[in-house]
Amino acid sequence: DVKVTQSSRYLVKRTGEKVFLECVQDMDHENMFWYRQDPGLGLRLIYFSYDVKMKEKGDIPEGYSVSREKKERFSLILESASTNQTSMYLCASSFFSPFTRTTYNEQFFGPGTRLTVL
Amino acid sequence: AQKITQTQPGMFVQEKEAVTLDCTYDTSDQSYGLFWYKQPSSGEMIFLIYQGSYDEQNATEGRYSLNFQKARKSANLVISASQLGDSAMYFCAMREAIKAAGNKLTFGGGTRVLVKP
């Protein structure tokens, strides 16, 4: 089974702190993603990565950065945490194939990190 | 502009009855994929079912089926014979045309389902 793990389930930080959220997957997936989930808004994509050292902005990248130095690890960084970044953060990974009849390329999710910024 | 719309923020369903969760989408791509995920109160996202835009038949996976109406741009999830364990948030998501090296999803706002015994 694919396993995606996140470093913390719950995290409490203070405004202005630098925050690191770590995500590790064990299935050699090329693609990795960071989302934040807020009530009524569903999941919104922050950043994603197609491969090592590659990153692409998602829909709401402001205030965030990412790092992917190894294929299995994708880190989300809040350079200076703010209260409006209090949210649930979900990491996901997926295999990639351009041949959609052989795979759905579905995303596998980690358990989430609930971050509170005070 | 929002590309995935789930108009039902929450709904109740009686155990053993069927329930339909609505999802409409907007895309100009000819090739795309539609996903449904379940999120129980524990928080993990569980992949349920997939429909490709070129698939001629509606997708089915056990008690889950997808009512795909391409012309109307809708991809409703039908859960038959509801069980108490089906109580969860359900998200519809769309993958647009496959890019050179990867694919990203756009999610709807979700529908919370509560199954009553």
Coordinates of C-alpha atoms in Angstrom, one line a residue:
Chain A
D1 CA 0.0 0.0 0.0
V2 CA 1.1 3.5 -0.7
K3 CA 2.0 5.4 2.4
V4 CA 2.2 9.1 2.7
T5 CA 3.3 10.4 6.1
Q6 CA 3.3 13.9 7.5
S7 CA 5.6 15.0 10.3
S8 CA 3.0 16.2 12.7
R9 CA -0.8 15.7 13.2
Y10 CA -1.2 18.9 15.3
L11 CA 1.1 21.9 15.4
V12 CA 0.8 25.2 17.3
K13 CA 3.0 28.1 16.3
R14 CA 3.3 31.8 17.0
T15 CA 2.9 34.6 14.5
G16 CA 6.2 35.3 12.8
E17 CA 7.7 31.9 13.4
K18 CA 9.2 29.9 10.5
V19 CA 7.3 26.7 10.1
F20 CA 8.3 23.5 8.3
L21 CA 5.8 20.8 7.4
E22 CA 7.3 17.6 6.1
C23 CA 5.8 15.0 3.9
V24 CA 7.3 11.6 2.9
Q25 CA 6.0 9.0 0.5
D26 CA 7.3 5.5 0.0
M27 CA 6.1 4.6 -3.4
D28 CA 8.6 6.4 -5.6
H29 CA 5.9 8.7 -7.0
E30 CA 7.1 11.5 -9.2
N31 CA 4.3 14.0 -8.3
M32 CA 3.8 15.5 -4.9
F33 CA 1.4 18.2 -3.8
W34 CA 0.6 20.5 -0.8
Y35 CA -3.0 21.6 -0.2
R36 CA -4.7 23.5 2.5
Q37 CA -8.3 22.6 3.5
D38 CA -10.7 25.2 5.0
P39 CA -14.4 24.7 5.7
G40 CA -16.6 25.4 2.6
L41 CA -13.6 25.9 0.4
G42 CA -12.5 22.3 -0.1
L43 CA -8.9 21.7 -0.8
R44 CA -6.8 24.4 -2.5
L45 CA -3.5 23.7 -4.1
I46 CA -0.5 25.6 -2.6
Y47 CA 2.4 24.1 -4.5
F48 CA 3.2 20.9 -6.4
S49 CA 6.3 19.2 -7.7
Y50 CA 6.7 17.0 -10.8
D51 CA 10.1 15.8 -9.9
V52 CA 13.1 16.4 -7.7
K53 CA 14.1 20.1 -7.4
M54 CA 11.1 21.0 -9.5
K55 CA 8.2 23.1 -8.1
E56 CA 5.2 24.8 -9.5
K57 CA 2.9 27.3 -7.9
G58 CA -0.6 26.2 -7.3
D59 CA -3.6 28.4 -6.7
I60 CA -2.6 30.0 -3.4
P61 CA 1.2 30.1 -3.1
E62 CA 1.5 33.4 -1.4
G63 CA 3.2 33.2 2.0
Y64 CA 4.5 29.7 1.3
S65 CA 7.5 28.1 -0.2
V66 CA 8.5 24.4 -0.9
S67 CA 11.5 22.3 -1.1
R68 CA 12.1 18.9 -2.9
E69 CA 15.6 17.8 -2.5
K70 CA 14.8 14.1 -2.6
K71 CA 12.1 12.3 -4.6
E72 CA 10.4 10.9 -1.5
R73 CA 10.2 14.1 0.5
F74 CA 8.3 17.4 -0.1
S75 CA 8.5 20.1 2.5
L76 CA 6.2 23.1 2.9
I77 CA 7.7 26.2 4.5
L78 CA 5.8 29.1 6.1
E79 CA 8.6 31.8 6.2
S80 CA 6.7 34.0 8.7
A81 CA 3.5 32.3 10.0
S82 CA 0.4 34.4 10.2
T83 CA -3.0 33.8 11.8
N84 CA -4.7 33.4 8.4
Q85 CA -2.5 30.4 7.8
T86 CA -4.3 28.5 10.5
S87 CA -5.7 25.5 8.6
M88 CA -5.5 21.8 7.8
Y89 CA -2.6 21.0 5.5
L90 CA -2.7 17.9 3.4
C91 CA 0.2 16.4 1.4
A92 CA -0.4 14.0 -1.5
S93 CA 1.6 12.1 -4.0
S94 CA 0.8 10.3 -7.3
F95 CA 2.4 8.2 -9.9
F96 CA 2.4 9.8 -13.3
S97 CA 1.6 8.2 -16.6
P98 CA 0.4 10.0 -19.7
F99 CA -1.6 6.9 -20.6
T100 CA -4.8 7.4 -18.6
R101 CA -6.2 4.0 -19.7
T102 CA -3.5 2.2 -17.7
T103 CA -3.7 4.3 -14.5
Y104 CA -6.0 6.9 -13.0
N105 CA -3.0 8.8 -11.6
E106 CA -5.0 9.2 -8.5
Q107 CA -3.5 11.1 -5.6
F108 CA -2.7 9.4 -2.3
F109 CA -3.0 11.6 0.7
G110 CA -1.3 11.9 4.1
P111 CA -3.2 12.2 7.3
G112 CA -3.0 15.9 7.4
T113 CA -1.4 18.5 9.8
R114 CA -3.7 20.8 11.7
L115 CA -1.7 24.0 12.1
T116 CA -2.8 26.7 14.5
V117 CA -1.0 30.0 14.4
L118 CA -1.5 32.2 17.5
Chain B
A1 CA -13.4 31.1 -11.5
Q2 CA -14.5 28.0 -9.6
K3 CA -14.2 25.0 -11.8
I4 CA -15.9 22.4 -9.5
T5 CA -19.2 23.1 -7.8
Q6 CA -20.8 20.9 -5.2
T7 CA -24.1 22.6 -4.3
Q8 CA -25.0 20.5 -1.3
P9 CA -23.0 21.5 1.7
G10 CA -24.6 18.8 3.8
M11 CA -27.3 16.1 3.7
F12 CA -28.9 13.4 5.8
V13 CA -29.6 9.9 4.4
Q14 CA -31.4 7.0 6.0
E15 CA -29.3 3.8 6.5
K16 CA -29.8 1.4 3.6
E17 CA -31.1 4.1 1.2
A18 CA -29.3 5.4 -1.8
V19 CA -27.9 9.0 -1.9
T20 CA -26.8 11.1 -4.8
L21 CA -24.1 13.8 -4.4
D22 CA -24.1 16.5 -7.0
C23 CA -21.0 17.7 -8.8
T24 CA -20.7 20.0 -11.8
Y25 CA -17.6 21.1 -13.5
D26 CA -16.3 23.6 -16.0
T27 CA -13.5 23.0 -18.5
S28 CA -12.6 23.7 -22.1
D29 CA -10.4 20.6 -22.3
Q30 CA -11.6 17.6 -24.3
S31 CA -9.5 15.2 -22.2
Y32 CA -10.0 15.3 -18.4
G33 CA -10.7 13.1 -15.4
L34 CA -13.1 13.3 -12.6
F35 CA -12.5 11.9 -9.1
W36 CA -14.5 11.4 -5.9
Y37 CA -12.8 11.2 -2.5
K38 CA -14.2 10.5 0.9
Q39 CA -12.9 12.1 4.0
P40 CA -14.0 10.5 7.3
S41 CA -13.8 12.4 10.6
S42 CA -10.3 11.0 11.1
G43 CA -9.2 13.3 8.3
E44 CA -7.6 11.0 5.7
M45 CA -8.7 11.3 2.1
I46 CA -9.8 8.1 0.5
F47 CA -10.0 7.7 -3.3
L48 CA -13.4 6.2 -4.3
I49 CA -14.0 6.3 -8.0
Y50 CA -12.7 7.8 -11.3
Q51 CA -14.3 8.7 -14.6
G52 CA -12.3 9.6 -17.7
S53 CA -13.9 12.1 -20.1
Y54 CA -13.6 9.6 -23.0
D55 CA -15.0 6.6 -21.0
E56 CA -18.2 5.6 -22.6
Q57 CA -19.6 3.8 -19.6
N58 CA -20.3 5.2 -16.2
A59 CA -17.7 4.1 -13.6
T60 CA -18.7 1.8 -10.8
E61 CA -16.8 0.6 -7.8
G62 CA -18.8 -1.6 -5.4
R63 CA -21.6 0.5 -3.9
Y64 CA -20.3 3.6 -5.6
S65 CA -21.3 4.7 -9.1
L66 CA -20.7 7.8 -11.0
N67 CA -23.5 9.3 -13.1
F68 CA -21.5 11.0 -15.8
Q69 CA -23.4 13.4 -18.1
K70 CA -20.8 15.0 -20.3
A71 CA -23.1 17.4 -22.1
R72 CA -24.4 18.8 -18.8
K73 CA -20.9 18.7 -17.3
S74 CA -22.0 16.8 -14.3
A75 CA -20.4 13.9 -12.5
N76 CA -22.7 12.9 -9.6
L77 CA -21.7 10.2 -7.1
V78 CA -24.4 7.7 -6.2
I79 CA -23.9 5.6 -3.0
S80 CA -26.2 2.7 -2.8
A81 CA -27.4 1.0 0.3
S82 CA -25.9 3.6 2.7
Q83 CA -24.1 2.4 5.8
L84 CA -23.3 4.2 9.0
G85 CA -19.6 4.2 7.9
D86 CA -20.5 6.3 4.9
S87 CA -20.9 9.3 7.1
A88 CA -18.1 11.6 5.9
M89 CA -17.2 14.6 3.7
Y90 CA -17.2 13.8 0.0
F91 CA -15.1 15.8 -2.5
C92 CA -15.4 15.9 -6.2
A93 CA -12.2 16.8 -8.1
M94 CA -11.2 17.3 -11.7
R95 CA -7.9 16.7 -13.4
E96 CA -7.6 18.7 -16.6
A97 CA -5.5 17.7 -19.6
I98 CA -2.4 15.8 -18.7
K99 CA 0.6 18.1 -18.7
A100 CA 4.0 17.1 -19.8
A101 CA 5.1 15.6 -16.5
G102 CA 2.3 15.6 -14.1
N103 CA -1.3 16.3 -13.2
K104 CA -3.0 18.4 -10.6
L105 CA -6.5 18.3 -9.2
T106 CA -9.0 21.0 -8.6
F107 CA -11.5 20.2 -5.8
G108 CA -15.0 21.2 -5.0
G109 CA -16.1 22.6 -1.6
G110 CA -17.3 19.2 -0.4
T111 CA -20.6 17.7 0.8
R112 CA -21.0 16.4 4.3
V113 CA -23.1 13.2 4.5
L114 CA -24.6 12.0 7.7
V115 CA -26.2 8.5 7.6
K116 CA -29.0 8.0 10.1
P117 CA -29.7 4.6 11.6

